[in-house]
mmCIF file of C-alpha atoms in Angstrom:
data_model
loop_
_atom_site.group_PDB
_atom_site.id
_atom_site.type_symbol
_atom_site.label_atom_id
_atom_site.label_comp_id
_atom_site.label_asym_id
_atom_site.label_seq_id
_atom_site.Cartn_x
_atom_site.Cartn_y
_atom_site.Cartn_z
ATOM 1 C CA MET A 1 34.959 38.630 -32.103
ATOM 2 C CA LYS A 2 31.233 38.200 -34.038
ATOM 3 C CA ALA A 3 32.317 34.508 -35.662
ATOM 4 C CA TRP A 4 33.290 33.443 -32.455
ATOM 5 C CA LYS A 5 30.174 35.242 -30.579
ATOM 6 C CA ASN A 6 27.651 32.847 -33.050
ATOM 7 C CA ILE A 7 29.330 29.794 -32.575
ATOM 8 C CA GLY A 8 28.992 30.130 -29.098
ATOM 9 C CA ILE A 9 24.738 30.772 -29.753
ATOM 10 C CA GLY A 10 24.775 28.038 -31.946
ATOM 11 C CA ILE A 11 26.270 25.837 -29.237
ATOM 12 C CA VAL A 12 23.990 26.243 -26.277
ATOM 13 C CA PHE A 13 21.345 26.128 -29.066
ATOM 14 C CA ALA A 14 22.045 22.848 -30.109
ATOM 15 C CA ALA A 15 22.356 21.819 -26.402
ATOM 16 C CA ALA A 16 19.203 23.155 -25.734
ATOM 17 C CA LEU A 17 17.547 20.924 -28.443
ATOM 18 C CA LEU A 18 19.108 18.145 -26.849
ATOM 19 C CA LEU A 19 17.932 18.866 -23.866
ATOM 20 C CA ILE A 20 14.486 19.700 -25.342
ATOM 21 C CA SER A 21 14.607 15.776 -27.415
ATOM 22 C CA ALA A 22 16.267 13.945 -24.550
ATOM 23 C CA HIS A 23 13.440 15.292 -22.297
ATOM 24 C CA LEU A 24 10.764 14.534 -24.707
ATOM 25 C CA PHE A 25 12.020 10.510 -25.476
ATOM 26 C CA SER A 26 12.198 10.298 -21.412
ATOM 27 C CA GLN A 27 7.920 11.297 -21.540
ATOM 28 C CA ARG A 28 7.430 8.267 -23.818
ATOM 29 C CA THR A 29 3.307 8.575 -25.202
ATOM 30 C CA ALA A 30 1.714 5.243 -23.204
ATOM 31 C CA PRO A 31 -0.129 3.314 -25.568
ATOM 32 C CA GLU A 32 -3.926 3.114 -25.447
ATOM 33 C CA GLY A 33 -5.347 0.685 -22.699
ATOM 34 C CA SER A 34 -1.716 1.255 -20.182
ATOM 35 C CA ALA A 35 -1.588 2.442 -16.865
ATOM 36 C CA GLU A 36 0.525 5.113 -15.789
ATOM 37 C CA LEU A 37 2.373 5.126 -13.403
ATOM 38 C CA ARG A 38 0.964 8.023 -12.190
ATOM 39 C CA ASP A 39 -2.115 6.816 -11.618
ATOM 40 C CA ILE A 40 -0.448 3.837 -9.892
ATOM 41 C CA VAL A 41 -1.975 4.961 -6.205
ATOM 42 C CA SER A 42 -0.710 1.696 -4.547
ATOM 43 C CA PHE A 43 0.850 -1.821 -5.807
ATOM 44 C CA CYS A 44 2.036 -5.064 -4.549
ATOM 45 C CA VAL A 45 4.235 -8.160 -6.044
ATOM 46 C CA GLY A 46 3.555 -11.977 -5.354
ATOM 47 C CA ASP A 47 1.937 -15.187 -5.504
ATOM 48 C CA ALA A 48 -2.067 -13.834 -5.413
ATOM 49 C CA ASN A 49 -3.553 -17.506 -6.294
ATOM 50 C CA GLY A 50 -1.013 -20.293 -4.661
ATOM 51 C CA ASN A 51 -0.268 -21.010 -8.516
ATOM 52 C CA GLY A 52 3.378 -20.747 -7.974
ATOM 53 C CA THR A 53 3.527 -17.892 -9.679
ATOM 54 C CA ASP A 54 4.109 -14.105 -9.217
ATOM 55 C CA ASP A 55 1.595 -11.437 -10.289
ATOM 56 C CA LEU A 56 1.769 -7.137 -9.761
ATOM 57 C CA LEU A 57 -1.357 -6.268 -8.518
ATOM 58 C CA ALA A 58 -2.187 -2.329 -8.840
ATOM 59 C CA ILE A 59 -4.502 0.034 -7.451
ATOM 60 C CA SER A 60 -5.153 2.865 -10.224
ATOM 61 C CA GLY A 61 -6.913 5.790 -10.823
ATOM 62 C CA SER A 62 -7.010 9.657 -9.984
ATOM 63 C CA GLY A 63 -9.245 10.408 -6.794
ATOM 64 C CA LYS A 64 -9.192 11.928 -3.009
ATOM 65 C CA THR A 65 -10.880 11.483 -0.106
ATOM 66 C CA ASP A 66 -12.197 13.512 1.845
ATOM 67 C CA GLU A 67 -8.789 14.184 4.001
ATOM 68 C CA GLY A 68 -7.082 13.702 0.607
ATOM 69 C CA GLU A 69 -5.639 10.662 0.326
ATOM 70 C CA ARG A 70 -5.297 9.410 -3.228
ATOM 71 C CA ASN A 71 -7.586 6.341 -4.163
ATOM 72 C CA GLY A 72 -8.263 4.686 -6.991
ATOM 73 C CA GLN A 73 -10.755 2.835 -9.802
ATOM 74 C CA PHE A 74 -9.434 0.208 -10.297
ATOM 75 C CA LEU A 75 -7.274 -3.019 -9.360
ATOM 76 C CA LEU A 76 -5.404 -4.159 -12.535
ATOM 77 C CA ILE A 77 -4.047 -7.951 -12.289
ATOM 78 C CA CYS A 78 -0.614 -8.134 -14.489
ATOM 79 C CA ASP A 79 2.152 -10.016 -15.188
ATOM 80 C CA ALA A 80 4.850 -9.426 -12.643
ATOM 81 C CA SER A 81 6.931 -8.084 -14.992
ATOM 82 C CA ALA A 82 4.736 -4.996 -15.246
ATOM 83 C CA LYS A 83 7.483 -3.672 -12.276
ATOM 84 C CA GLU A 84 10.480 -3.337 -14.678
ATOM 85 C CA ASP A 85 7.811 -1.463 -17.404
ATOM 86 C CA LEU A 86 6.506 0.923 -14.396
ATOM 87 C CA ASP A 87 10.515 1.356 -13.372
ATOM 88 C CA THR A 88 11.458 1.998 -16.676
ATOM 89 C CA LEU A 89 8.876 3.147 -19.704
ATOM 90 C CA GLY A 90 6.240 4.449 -17.125
ATOM 91 C CA TYR A 91 3.765 2.172 -17.571
ATOM 92 C CA ILE A 92 2.129 -0.869 -17.426
ATOM 93 C CA PRO A 93 1.526 -1.926 -21.334
ATOM 94 C CA PRO A 94 -1.845 -3.537 -21.906
ATOM 95 C CA GLU A 95 -0.772 -6.607 -22.751
ATOM 96 C CA LYS A 96 0.973 -7.124 -19.299
ATOM 97 C CA ILE A 97 -3.081 -6.191 -17.879
ATOM 98 C CA ARG A 98 -4.721 -9.783 -17.249
ATOM 99 C CA ASN A 99 -7.310 -8.323 -16.057
ATOM 100 C CA ARG A 100 -8.966 -4.937 -14.712
ATOM 101 C CA ILE A 101 -11.576 -5.193 -12.153
ATOM 102 C CA ASP A 102 -13.528 -2.397 -11.106
ATOM 103 C CA LEU A 103 -13.809 -1.121 -7.505
ATOM 104 C CA ALA A 104 -14.881 2.032 -7.637
ATOM 105 C CA PRO A 105 -17.404 2.223 -5.253
ATOM 106 C CA ILE A 106 -15.808 0.949 -2.843
ATOM 107 C CA ARG A 107 -12.809 3.953 -3.260
ATOM 108 C CA PRO A 108 -9.473 1.553 -3.284
ATOM 109 C CA MET A 109 -6.467 2.937 -1.200
ATOM 110 C CA LYS A 110 -4.190 0.574 -0.786
ATOM 111 C CA VAL A 111 -3.667 -3.498 -2.176
ATOM 112 C CA GLN A 112 -1.569 -6.203 -0.529
ATOM 113 C CA LEU A 113 -0.665 -9.612 -0.082
ATOM 114 C CA GLY A 114 -0.687 -12.019 2.772
ATOM 115 C CA ASP A 115 -2.013 -15.159 4.164
ATOM 116 C CA VAL A 116 -3.905 -14.372 6.910
ATOM 117 C CA ASN A 117 -5.762 -18.209 7.590
ATOM 118 C CA GLY A 118 -2.052 -19.778 7.643
ATOM 119 C CA ASP A 119 -3.394 -22.385 4.285
ATOM 120 C CA GLY A 120 -0.658 -21.772 2.402
ATOM 121 C CA ILE A 121 -2.491 -19.531 -0.281
ATOM 122 C CA ASN A 122 -2.122 -15.558 0.079
ATOM 123 C CA GLU A 123 -5.411 -13.286 0.263
ATOM 124 C CA VAL A 124 -5.385 -9.942 -1.220
ATOM 125 C CA SER A 125 -6.164 -7.642 0.761
ATOM 126 C CA ILE A 126 -7.732 -3.980 0.003
ATOM 127 C CA CYS A 127 -7.637 -1.270 2.150
ATOM 128 C CA VAL A 128 -11.247 1.042 1.241
ATOM 129 C CA TYR A 129 -12.868 3.691 1.663
ATOM 130 C CA LYS A 130 -16.976 3.692 2.051
ATOM 131 C CA THR A 131 -19.528 3.483 4.296
ATOM 132 C CA THR A 132 -21.393 0.081 5.744
ATOM 133 C CA LYS A 133 -24.886 -0.470 6.237
ATOM 134 C CA PHE A 134 -23.720 -0.340 10.027
ATOM 135 C CA HIS A 135 -21.086 1.977 10.475
ATOM 136 C CA PRO A 136 -22.626 4.572 8.018
ATOM 137 C CA VAL A 137 -19.608 6.839 7.968
ATOM 138 C CA LEU A 138 -16.932 7.246 5.121
ATOM 139 C CA ALA A 139 -13.672 5.649 6.300
ATOM 140 C CA LYS A 140 -10.627 3.609 6.070
ATOM 141 C CA ARG A 141 -11.512 -0.258 6.200
ATOM 142 C CA PRO A 142 -9.925 -3.682 5.073
ATOM 143 C CA PHE A 143 -11.354 -5.992 3.006
ATOM 144 C CA PHE A 144 -9.720 -9.378 1.907
ATOM 145 C CA PHE A 145 -10.399 -11.119 -1.118
ATOM 146 C CA ASP A 146 -9.365 -14.636 -2.889
ATOM 147 C CA LEU A 147 -8.241 -14.328 -6.519
ATOM 148 C CA LYS A 148 -9.402 -17.070 -8.635
ATOM 149 C CA ASN A 149 -9.723 -17.109 -11.998
ATOM 150 C CA GLY A 150 -8.758 -13.323 -12.186
ATOM 151 C CA ASN A 151 -11.695 -12.308 -10.064
ATOM 152 C CA LEU A 152 -11.955 -11.111 -6.481
ATOM 153 C CA ILE A 153 -13.964 -13.613 -4.171
ATOM 154 C CA PRO A 154 -15.154 -11.630 -0.999
ATOM 155 C CA PHE A 155 -13.140 -13.246 2.092
ATOM 156 C CA TRP A 156 -13.816 -11.006 4.622
ATOM 157 C CA LEU A 157 -15.527 -7.932 4.340
ATOM 158 C CA GLY A 158 -14.634 -5.833 7.647
ATOM 159 C CA SER A 159 -16.334 -3.322 8.843
ATOM 160 C CA ARG A 160 -13.215 -1.791 10.777
ATOM 161 C CA LEU A 161 -11.244 -2.032 12.926
ATOM 162 C CA SER A 162 -11.298 -1.328 17.044
ATOM 163 C CA ARG A 163 -10.151 2.323 16.197
ATOM 164 C CA PRO A 164 -9.663 4.313 12.860
ATOM 165 C CA PHE A 165 -6.971 3.640 11.518
ATOM 166 C CA ASP A 166 -4.384 5.205 9.152
ATOM 167 C CA ASP A 167 -2.444 2.528 7.915
ATOM 168 C CA TYR A 168 -1.937 -1.693 8.293
ATOM 169 C CA ILE A 169 0.563 -4.168 7.347
ATOM 170 C CA LEU A 170 0.418 -7.641 7.042
ATOM 171 C CA ARG A 171 2.908 -10.074 8.361
ATOM 172 C CA ASP A 172 4.023 -12.777 10.374
ATOM 173 C CA LEU A 173 5.244 -11.436 13.191
ATOM 174 C CA ASP A 174 4.673 -14.612 15.286
ATOM 175 C CA GLY A 175 6.031 -17.368 13.536
ATOM 176 C CA ASP A 176 3.127 -19.577 13.025
ATOM 177 C CA GLY A 177 2.697 -19.476 9.213
ATOM 178 C CA ALA A 178 -0.130 -16.926 9.135
ATOM 179 C CA ASP A 179 -0.077 -13.041 8.449
ATOM 180 C CA GLU A 180 -1.604 -10.908 11.451
ATOM 181 C CA ILE A 181 -2.652 -7.046 10.669
ATOM 182 C CA ILE A 182 -0.872 -4.484 12.393
ATOM 183 C CA SER A 183 -2.568 -1.158 12.134
ATOM 184 C CA ILE A 184 -1.510 2.382 13.329
ATOM 185 C CA GLU A 185 -4.677 3.644 14.885
ATOM 186 C CA GLU A 186 -6.300 6.868 16.343
ATOM 187 C CA LEU A 187 -7.243 7.296 19.939
ATOM 188 C CA GLU A 188 -10.526 9.396 21.079
ATOM 189 C CA ASN A 189 -7.508 12.192 22.262
ATOM 190 C CA GLY A 190 -5.766 12.021 18.689
ATOM 191 C CA GLY A 191 -3.120 9.840 19.715
ATOM 192 C CA ARG A 192 -1.387 6.966 17.923
ATOM 193 C CA VAL A 193 -1.421 2.639 18.756
ATOM 194 C CA LEU A 194 0.138 0.051 17.382
ATOM 195 C CA ALA A 195 -2.327 -2.746 17.161
ATOM 196 C CA LEU A 196 -2.171 -6.134 16.478
ATOM 197 C CA TYR A 197 -4.881 -8.781 15.047
ATOM 198 C CA ASN A 198 -5.393 -12.559 14.285
ATOM 199 C CA TRP A 199 -7.715 -14.299 12.598
ATOM 200 C CA ARG A 200 -9.624 -16.368 14.647
ATOM 201 C CA GLY A 201 -11.834 -18.780 11.795
ATOM 202 C CA PHE A 202 -14.799 -15.870 11.417
ATOM 203 C CA GLY A 203 -13.090 -12.295 11.763
ATOM 204 C CA PHE A 204 -9.782 -10.334 13.464
ATOM 205 C CA GLU A 205 -9.468 -10.572 16.796
ATOM 206 C CA MET A 206 -7.080 -8.257 18.586
ATOM 207 C CA LEU A 207 -4.679 -9.494 20.600
ATOM 208 C CA THR A 208 -2.184 -6.740 21.822
ATOM 209 C CA GLU A 209 -1.609 -2.852 21.270
ATOM 210 C CA SER A 210 1.364 -0.669 22.049
ATOM 211 C CA LYS A 211 1.873 1.996 24.689
ATOM 212 C CA GLU A 212 0.133 5.559 23.460
ATOM 213 C CA TYR A 213 2.490 7.839 21.459
ATOM 214 C CA ASP A 214 1.997 10.924 21.262
ATOM 215 C CA GLY A 215 2.413 12.165 17.745
ATOM 216 C CA THR A 216 1.792 10.903 14.161
ATOM 217 C CA LEU A 217 3.200 7.343 13.579
ATOM 218 C CA ARG A 218 4.045 5.264 9.775
ATOM 219 C CA PHE A 219 5.387 2.360 9.026
ATOM 220 C CA ALA A 220 9.016 2.197 7.612
ATOM 221 C CA TYR A 221 8.994 1.967 3.652
ATOM 222 C CA ASP A 222 11.971 2.827 2.546
ATOM 223 C CA PRO A 223 14.282 0.085 2.195
ATOM 224 C CA ALA A 224 16.582 1.273 4.095
ATOM 225 C CA GLU A 225 14.271 1.091 7.119
ATOM 226 C CA GLN A 226 13.590 -2.192 6.684
ATOM 227 C CA ALA A 227 12.709 -4.456 9.622
ATOM 228 C CA GLY A 228 14.537 -7.211 10.214
ATOM 229 C CA GLU A 229 12.624 -11.269 10.959
ATOM 230 C CA GLY A 230 10.102 -10.877 13.662
ATOM 231 C CA GLU A 231 9.842 -7.081 13.933
ATOM 232 C CA ILE A 232 8.142 -3.793 13.070
ATOM 233 C CA ARG A 233 9.758 -0.823 11.988
ATOM 234 C CA ALA A 234 7.741 2.587 12.747
ATOM 235 C CA VAL A 235 8.944 6.527 12.723
ATOM 236 C CA LEU A 236 7.668 8.391 15.196
ATOM 237 C CA SER A 237 7.115 12.509 14.216
ATOM 238 C CA SER A 238 6.356 14.399 17.464
ATOM 239 C CA TYR A 239 7.159 18.146 18.046
ATOM 240 C CA GLY A 240 9.166 18.610 14.752
ATOM 241 C CA GLU A 241 11.373 15.496 16.034
ATOM 242 C CA GLN A 242 11.520 11.806 14.740
ATOM 243 C CA LYS A 243 12.250 8.920 15.947
ATOM 244 C CA ALA A 244 12.747 5.353 14.514
ATOM 245 C CA LEU A 245 11.132 2.270 16.913
ATOM 246 C CA VAL A 246 11.302 -1.629 16.707
ATOM 247 C CA PHE A 247 7.973 -3.265 18.060
ATOM 248 C CA ARG A 248 8.473 -6.845 18.828
ATOM 249 C CA LEU A 249 6.452 -9.898 19.988
ATOM 250 C CA LYS A 250 7.532 -11.034 23.067
ATOM 251 C CA ASP A 251 7.261 -14.144 25.427
ATOM 252 C CA GLU A 252 4.047 -14.648 23.198
ATOM 253 C CA ARG A 253 2.024 -12.249 25.169
ATOM 254 C CA PHE A 254 1.935 -10.273 21.466
ATOM 255 C CA ILE A 255 3.838 -7.230 23.822
ATOM 256 C CA PHE A 256 4.936 -4.974 21.460
ATOM 257 C CA ALA A 257 8.869 -3.475 23.200
ATOM 258 C CA GLU A 258 11.386 -1.239 21.485
#
């Protein structure tokens, strides 16, 4: 009986060693110069400079805003294949990082690509957290850049949108070949609205906004919640309940409808 007991203990011990070894193997040490997944605040994949080849752009760092949201320090310009490395290894290898741009002074929070002026080349949009000369308050601001030879060239450095915003995305809702800004903005009474902006050659002009919603809004980023063509999907959280919302442009008047 004692022998069987010892065998059982040995089996349990061996199984524990296997589990520990598997865990340690899965937590591979990233090579020096890598960008680990835990430090990636935001990333996107797309053609960032109009050369017909996709890139991966990532914000990396470990900062936080006054409201507790994450912000980074660097913008990484990487081979698009780095997305697979993030999925399988949990880091971007140093050889996949073509350029590392220090953006610490503007505290970047989110990066995305969109062609806002309709010239067929994507701009790099970075949501930053900083003050400006004419609005000396720490706040989120939408900055736009052209990417040329691995460097960011300012395209439009907006001081703010019409109101403080929680988030924004870029989407061509009217099918004119140029992306609009769609933002979730906070009203003075704490309510939320969706607002739509179009590029007007010198800046963005608000074309319309949704009705006011009592609660918090977020864009539906989950693949299961993806929007159809010409749609924006959002989720309203109010009084402990969640409701899915769908917004479309109507009659070229930029009116949102559920």
